[in-house]
Coordinates of C-alpha atoms and ligand atoms in Angstrom, one line a residue:
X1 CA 99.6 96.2 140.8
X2 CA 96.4 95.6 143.3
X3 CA 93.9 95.5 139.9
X4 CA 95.9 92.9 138.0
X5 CA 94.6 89.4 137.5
X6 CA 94.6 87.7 141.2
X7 CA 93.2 84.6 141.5
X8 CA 92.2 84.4 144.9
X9 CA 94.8 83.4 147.4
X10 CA 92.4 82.3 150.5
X11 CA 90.2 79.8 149.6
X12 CA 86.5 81.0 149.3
X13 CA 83.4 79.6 148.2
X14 CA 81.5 80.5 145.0
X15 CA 78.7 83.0 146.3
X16 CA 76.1 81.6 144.3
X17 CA 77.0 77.5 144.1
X18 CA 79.6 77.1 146.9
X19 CA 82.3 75.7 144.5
X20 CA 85.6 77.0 144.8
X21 CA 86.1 80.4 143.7
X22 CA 87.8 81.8 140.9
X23 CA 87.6 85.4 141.6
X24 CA 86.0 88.4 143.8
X25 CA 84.3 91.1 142.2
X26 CA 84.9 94.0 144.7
X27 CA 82.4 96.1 142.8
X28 CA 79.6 93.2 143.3
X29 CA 80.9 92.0 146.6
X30 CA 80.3 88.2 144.9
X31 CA 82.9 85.3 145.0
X32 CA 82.5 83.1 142.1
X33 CA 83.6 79.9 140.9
X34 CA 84.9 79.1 137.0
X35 CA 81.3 78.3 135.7
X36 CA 79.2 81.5 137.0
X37 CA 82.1 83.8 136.4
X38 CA 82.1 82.4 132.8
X39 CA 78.1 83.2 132.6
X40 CA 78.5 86.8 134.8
X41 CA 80.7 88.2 131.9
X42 CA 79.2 86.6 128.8
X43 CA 75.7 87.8 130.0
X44 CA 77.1 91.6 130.4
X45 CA 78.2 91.4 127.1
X46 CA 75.3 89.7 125.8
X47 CA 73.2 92.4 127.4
X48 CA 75.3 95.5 126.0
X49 CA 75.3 93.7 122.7
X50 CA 71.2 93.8 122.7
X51 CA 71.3 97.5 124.5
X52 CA 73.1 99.0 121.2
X53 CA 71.2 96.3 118.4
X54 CA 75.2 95.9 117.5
X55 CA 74.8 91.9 116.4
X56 CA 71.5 92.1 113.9
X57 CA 69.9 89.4 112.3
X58 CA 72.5 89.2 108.8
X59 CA 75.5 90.6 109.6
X60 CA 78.4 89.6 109.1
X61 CA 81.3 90.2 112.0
X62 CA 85.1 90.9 111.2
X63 CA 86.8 90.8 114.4
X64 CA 90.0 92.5 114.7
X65 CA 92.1 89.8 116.0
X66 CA 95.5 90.5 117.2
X67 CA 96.6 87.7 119.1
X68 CA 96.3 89.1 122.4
X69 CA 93.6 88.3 125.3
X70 CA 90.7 90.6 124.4
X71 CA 91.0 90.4 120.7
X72 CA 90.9 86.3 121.0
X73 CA 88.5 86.4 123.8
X74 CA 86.0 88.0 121.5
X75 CA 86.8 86.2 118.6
X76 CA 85.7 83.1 121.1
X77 CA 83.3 84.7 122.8
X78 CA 81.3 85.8 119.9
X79 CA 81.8 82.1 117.7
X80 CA 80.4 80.3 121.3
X81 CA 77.4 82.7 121.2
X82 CA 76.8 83.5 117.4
X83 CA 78.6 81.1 115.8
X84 CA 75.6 78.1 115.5
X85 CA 73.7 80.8 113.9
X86 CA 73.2 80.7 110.4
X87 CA 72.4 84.1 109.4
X88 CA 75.8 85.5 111.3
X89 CA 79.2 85.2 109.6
X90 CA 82.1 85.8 111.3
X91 CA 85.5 86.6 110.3
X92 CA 89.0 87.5 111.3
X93 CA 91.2 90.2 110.1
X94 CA 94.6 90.8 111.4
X95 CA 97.0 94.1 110.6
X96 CA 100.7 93.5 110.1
X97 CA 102.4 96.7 111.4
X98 CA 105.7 95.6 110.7
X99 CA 107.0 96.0 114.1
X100 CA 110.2 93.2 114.4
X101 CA 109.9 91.0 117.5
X102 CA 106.2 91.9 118.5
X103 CA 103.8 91.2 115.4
X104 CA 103.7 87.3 115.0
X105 CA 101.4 86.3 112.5
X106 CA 102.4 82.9 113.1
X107 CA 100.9 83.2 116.4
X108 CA 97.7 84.4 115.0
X109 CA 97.5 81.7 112.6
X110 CA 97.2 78.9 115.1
X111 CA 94.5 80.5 116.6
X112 CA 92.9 81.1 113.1
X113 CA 93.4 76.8 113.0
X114 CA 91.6 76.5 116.3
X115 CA 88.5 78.3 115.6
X116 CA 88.3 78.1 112.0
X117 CA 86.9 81.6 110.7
X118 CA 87.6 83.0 106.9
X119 CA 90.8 85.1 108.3
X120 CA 92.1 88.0 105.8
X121 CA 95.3 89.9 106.8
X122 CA 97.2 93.2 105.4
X123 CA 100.4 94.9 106.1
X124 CA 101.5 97.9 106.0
X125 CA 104.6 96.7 104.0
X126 CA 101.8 96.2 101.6
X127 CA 99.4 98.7 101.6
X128 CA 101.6 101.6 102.5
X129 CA 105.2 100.4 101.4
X130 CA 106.4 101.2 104.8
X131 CA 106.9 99.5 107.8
X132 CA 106.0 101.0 111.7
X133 CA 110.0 100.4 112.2
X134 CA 110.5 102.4 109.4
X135 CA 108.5 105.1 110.1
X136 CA 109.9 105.4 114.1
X137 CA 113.7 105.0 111.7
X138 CA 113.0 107.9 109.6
X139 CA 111.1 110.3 112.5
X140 CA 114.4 109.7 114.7
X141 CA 112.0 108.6 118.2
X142 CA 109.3 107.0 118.4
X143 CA 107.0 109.7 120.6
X144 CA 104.4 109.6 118.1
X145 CA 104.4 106.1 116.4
X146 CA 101.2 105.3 118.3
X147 CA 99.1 107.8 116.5
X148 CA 100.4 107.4 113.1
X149 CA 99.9 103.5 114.0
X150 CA 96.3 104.4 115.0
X151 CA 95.5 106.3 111.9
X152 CA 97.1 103.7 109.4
X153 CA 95.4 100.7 111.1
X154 CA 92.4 102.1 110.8
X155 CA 92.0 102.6 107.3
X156 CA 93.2 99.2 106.4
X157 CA 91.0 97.2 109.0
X158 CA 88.5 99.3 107.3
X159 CA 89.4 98.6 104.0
X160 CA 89.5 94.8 104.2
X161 CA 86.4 94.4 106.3
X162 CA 84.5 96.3 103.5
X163 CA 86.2 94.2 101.0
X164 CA 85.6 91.1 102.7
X165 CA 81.6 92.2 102.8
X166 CA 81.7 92.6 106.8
X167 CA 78.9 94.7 107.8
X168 CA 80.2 95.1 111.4
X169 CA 84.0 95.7 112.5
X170 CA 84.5 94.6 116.5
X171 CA 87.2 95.4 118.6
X172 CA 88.6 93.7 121.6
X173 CA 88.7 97.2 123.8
X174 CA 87.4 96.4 127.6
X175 CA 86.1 98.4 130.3
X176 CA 89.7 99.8 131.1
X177 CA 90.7 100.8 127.7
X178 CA 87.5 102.4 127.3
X179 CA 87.7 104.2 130.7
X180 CA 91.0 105.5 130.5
X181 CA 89.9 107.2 127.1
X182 CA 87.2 108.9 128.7
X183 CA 89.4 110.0 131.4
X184 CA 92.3 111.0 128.5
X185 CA 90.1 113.6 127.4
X186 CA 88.9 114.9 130.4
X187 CA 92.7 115.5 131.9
X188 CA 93.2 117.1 128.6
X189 CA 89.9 119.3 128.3
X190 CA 89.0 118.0 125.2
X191 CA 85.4 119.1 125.5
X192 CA 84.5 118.3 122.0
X193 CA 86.3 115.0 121.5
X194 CA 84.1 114.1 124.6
X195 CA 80.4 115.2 123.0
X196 CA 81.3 114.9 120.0
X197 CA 78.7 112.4 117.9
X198 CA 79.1 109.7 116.5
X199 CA 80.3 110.3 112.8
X200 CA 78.5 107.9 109.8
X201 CA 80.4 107.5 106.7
X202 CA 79.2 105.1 104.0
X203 CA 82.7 103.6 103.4
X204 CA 83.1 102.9 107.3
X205 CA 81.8 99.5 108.6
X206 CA 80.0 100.5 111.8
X207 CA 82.3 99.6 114.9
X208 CA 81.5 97.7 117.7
X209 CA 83.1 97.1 121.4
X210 CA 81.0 93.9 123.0
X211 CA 83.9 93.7 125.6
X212 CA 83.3 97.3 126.8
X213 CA 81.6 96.3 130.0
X214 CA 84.2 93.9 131.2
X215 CA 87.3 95.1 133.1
X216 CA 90.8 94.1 132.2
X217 CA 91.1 91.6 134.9
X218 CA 88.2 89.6 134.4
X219 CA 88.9 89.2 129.8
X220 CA 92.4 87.9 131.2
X221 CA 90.9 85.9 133.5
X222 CA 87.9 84.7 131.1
X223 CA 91.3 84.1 128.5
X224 CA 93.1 82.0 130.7
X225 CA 90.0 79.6 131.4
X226 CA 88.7 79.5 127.8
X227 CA 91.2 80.6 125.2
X228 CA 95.0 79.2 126.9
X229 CA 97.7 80.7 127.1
X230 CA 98.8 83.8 124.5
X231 CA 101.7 85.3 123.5
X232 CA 101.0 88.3 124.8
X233 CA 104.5 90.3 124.6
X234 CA 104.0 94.3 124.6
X235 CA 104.5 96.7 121.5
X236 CA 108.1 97.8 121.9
X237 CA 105.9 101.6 121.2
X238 CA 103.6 102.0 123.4
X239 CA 104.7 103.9 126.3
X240 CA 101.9 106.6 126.1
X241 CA 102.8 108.7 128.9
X242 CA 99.3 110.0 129.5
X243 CA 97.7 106.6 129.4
X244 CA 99.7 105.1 131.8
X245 CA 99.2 107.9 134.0
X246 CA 95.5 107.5 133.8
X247 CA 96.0 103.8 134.2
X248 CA 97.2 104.3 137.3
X249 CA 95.1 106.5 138.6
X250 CA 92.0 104.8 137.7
X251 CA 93.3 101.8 139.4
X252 CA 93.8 103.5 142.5
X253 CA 90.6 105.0 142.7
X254 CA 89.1 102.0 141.8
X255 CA 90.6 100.3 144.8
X256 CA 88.5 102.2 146.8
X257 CA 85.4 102.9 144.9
X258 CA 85.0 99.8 142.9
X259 CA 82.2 100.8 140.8
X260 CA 84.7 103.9 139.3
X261 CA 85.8 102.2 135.6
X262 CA 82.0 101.8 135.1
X263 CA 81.0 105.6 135.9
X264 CA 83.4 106.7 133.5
X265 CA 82.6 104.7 130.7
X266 CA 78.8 105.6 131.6
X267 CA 79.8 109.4 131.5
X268 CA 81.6 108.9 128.4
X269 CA 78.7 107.1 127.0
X270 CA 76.3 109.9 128.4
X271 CA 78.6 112.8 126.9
X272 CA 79.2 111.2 123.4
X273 CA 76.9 113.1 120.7
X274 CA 76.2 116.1 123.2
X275 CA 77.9 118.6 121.0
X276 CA 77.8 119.3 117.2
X277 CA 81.1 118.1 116.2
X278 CA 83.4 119.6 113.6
X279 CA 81.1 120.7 110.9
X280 CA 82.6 118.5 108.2
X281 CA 80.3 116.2 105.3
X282 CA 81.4 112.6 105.2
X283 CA 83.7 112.2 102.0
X284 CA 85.8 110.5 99.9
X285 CA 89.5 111.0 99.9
X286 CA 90.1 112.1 96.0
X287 CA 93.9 111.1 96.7
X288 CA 93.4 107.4 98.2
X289 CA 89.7 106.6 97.3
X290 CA 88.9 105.7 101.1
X291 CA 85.9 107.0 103.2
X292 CA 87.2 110.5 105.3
X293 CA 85.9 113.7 107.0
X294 CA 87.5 117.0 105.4
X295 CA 91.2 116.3 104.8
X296 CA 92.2 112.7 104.8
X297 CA 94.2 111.4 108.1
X298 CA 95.9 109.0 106.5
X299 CA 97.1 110.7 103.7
X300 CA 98.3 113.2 105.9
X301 CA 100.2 110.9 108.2
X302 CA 101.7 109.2 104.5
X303 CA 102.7 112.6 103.6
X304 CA 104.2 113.4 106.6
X305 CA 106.0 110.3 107.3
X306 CA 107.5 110.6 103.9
X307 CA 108.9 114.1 104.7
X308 CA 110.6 112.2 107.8
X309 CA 112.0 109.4 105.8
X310 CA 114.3 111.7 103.3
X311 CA 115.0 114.4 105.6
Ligands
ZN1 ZN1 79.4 79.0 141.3
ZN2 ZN1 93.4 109.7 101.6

C-alpha cells in the first residue's frame, strides 16, 4: 500500500541538516534524517498535549499498553518526556481479552522490564468469567466481537486505572485511527455521534490521545528507531468491513492531497460538542457498580452474550 512505512529508497538529504534521510513527509514537502524526524513528531505531540492541558502538573498517567507500536511508542514517548519529572507518575495497564494466539502477555512483560513502570493487568477470564473466544464460540461468527470487545475493555481499563489512582487514561490511537473514525460516521450519517459532546462521569478517568496528530506511518517509523522490533501480529477479529473501507479510501485521497488525515481529524475535532447529546445524567450502574449513561453497556453486552452462550 503507497501510505505504509517506506523508508526512502533514493538516497536524499535531511532538508534541514543534510544527513541522510529517513523519511519524506509529502504533506510538509521536508526530507528528514533519524534525529529531526525524532524531534518533528515528539514536538507535535508535545504541542497537542499543551493545546488540550491533558499532562497537568500531578497527574498520574495509565497508559494502555498493548504491545503493539503506538501503544509502546507512547508508553516511551511519554517516560522520555515526563518521566524525570517528579510530580508525574506513569503507569501501565494491559487487558487480557482472552483471544488464543494473539494476546501475549509475555510479550508485554518484557517491555514492562525495559522501561520499568508499576504495570497492572486484568482479563476478562477474570473480571467477566468469559473469554473473547468464548464469546465469538457461543454467538456462532464473530461479526460483532469487536464491539462487545470495545465495550468490555473499556470498563475494565477504566476500572483498574481508577483503582490504581490514575488521574489520566492514554491511548495509543494516531492520526489514522482517529481519521478513519471521523470519516466512519460521516459514511454512516451519524450526525449526533459526530457533535456529540464530550460526556464527564466521575467514575471515568479523563482520556487522552497524545499520538493523535501523528500518522500511522511515521509511530511505526518512530517504533522501529526508538522502541525495536514488536510483535505485532493482528487480532484474528478485526476485519471491520467499514473501517477497512475507509482505510483505503483515506489513503488514496491522501496520496494526492497529503494534508487530508489532518482535515478530518480537524473537522472531527471542530464538530465534537456541537449538538446536545442524548439527554442522559451520568450514573452509576446499580447492577455492576461502575460509572455509566442511562442503561449500562456492559451489562448489556454480559447479558446478551450470556443469552448466546446457552442458546
Ligand atoms: Zn536532519
Ligand atoms: Zn453495569
Amino acid at each position: 500500500m503507497r501510505d505504509d512505512i517506506s523508508l526512502i529508497d533514493v538516497h536524499m538529504n535531511c532538508s534541514k541538516c543534510r544527513r541522510e534521510a529517513v523519511i519524506y513527509q509529502r504533506y510538509s514537502g521536508m526530507h528528514l534524517c533519524a534525529e529531526h524526524f525524532t524531534e518533528s513528531v515528539e514536538s507535535r505531540v508535545k504541542r497537542e498535549i499543551r493545546r488540550h492541558r491533558w499532562i497537568e502538573h500531578g497527574d498520574t498517567i495509565g497508559v494502555a499498553l498493548s504491545g503493539g507500536k503506538d501503544s509502546t511508542s507512547l508508553l516511551h514517548f511519554l517516560i522520555k518526556t515526563f518521566g524525570h519529572r517528579p510530580d508525574i507518575e506513569i503507569h501501565a495497564i494491559t487487558i487480557d481479552e482472552g483471544i488464543a494466539g494473539y494476546r501475549d502477555l509475555t510479550e508485554t512483560e518484557e517491555i514492562i522490564r525495559r522501561y520499568d513502570v508499576p504495570w497492572h493487568t486484568a482479563s476478562f477470564a477474570e473480571e467477566y468469567g468469559i473469554t473473547l473466544d468464548g464469546i465469538v464460540a457461543g454467538q456462532g461468527d464473530d461479526r460483532r466481537s469487536c464491539s462487545f470487545c470495545g465495550v468490555l475493555r473499556r470498563r475494565v481499563v477504566n476500572r483498574i486505572a481508577r483503582e490504581a489512582g490514575c488521574t489520566k487514561l492514554a491511548f495509543g490511537f494516531n492520526l489514522d485511527d482517529e481519521a478513519q473514525s471521523v470519516m466512519m460516521n460521516v459514511l454512516r450519517g451519524d450526525a449526533e455521534r459526530l457533535t456529540m459532546p464530550q460526556r464527564e462521569n466521575p467514575g471515568m478517568i479523563p482520556r487522552i490521545r497524545p499520538f493523535a496528530v501523528i500518522p500511522e506511518r511515521e509511530v511505526a517509523l518512530y517504533a522501529h528507531l526508538h522502541v525495536g522490533p514488536l510483535a505485532d501480529h493482528g487480532c484474528p477479529y478485526a476485519h471491520n468491513a467499514l473501517r477497512g473501507d475507509v482505510r483505503r479510501l483515506l489513503n488514496e485521497y491522501t496520496w494526492l492531497h497529503p494534508s487530508t488525515k489532518f482535515a478530518v481529524r480537524t473537522l472531527g475535532e471542530e464538530l465534537q460538542g456541537l449538538g446536545a447529546g442524548p439527554a442522559v445524567t451520568p450514573e452509576m450502574c446499580p447492577r455492576c457498580g461502575e460509572p455509566a449513561f442511562g442503561t449500562c453497556r456492559t451489562c448489556a453486552v454480559l447479558d446478551e452474550v450470556a443469552g448466546g452462550k446457552s442458546r
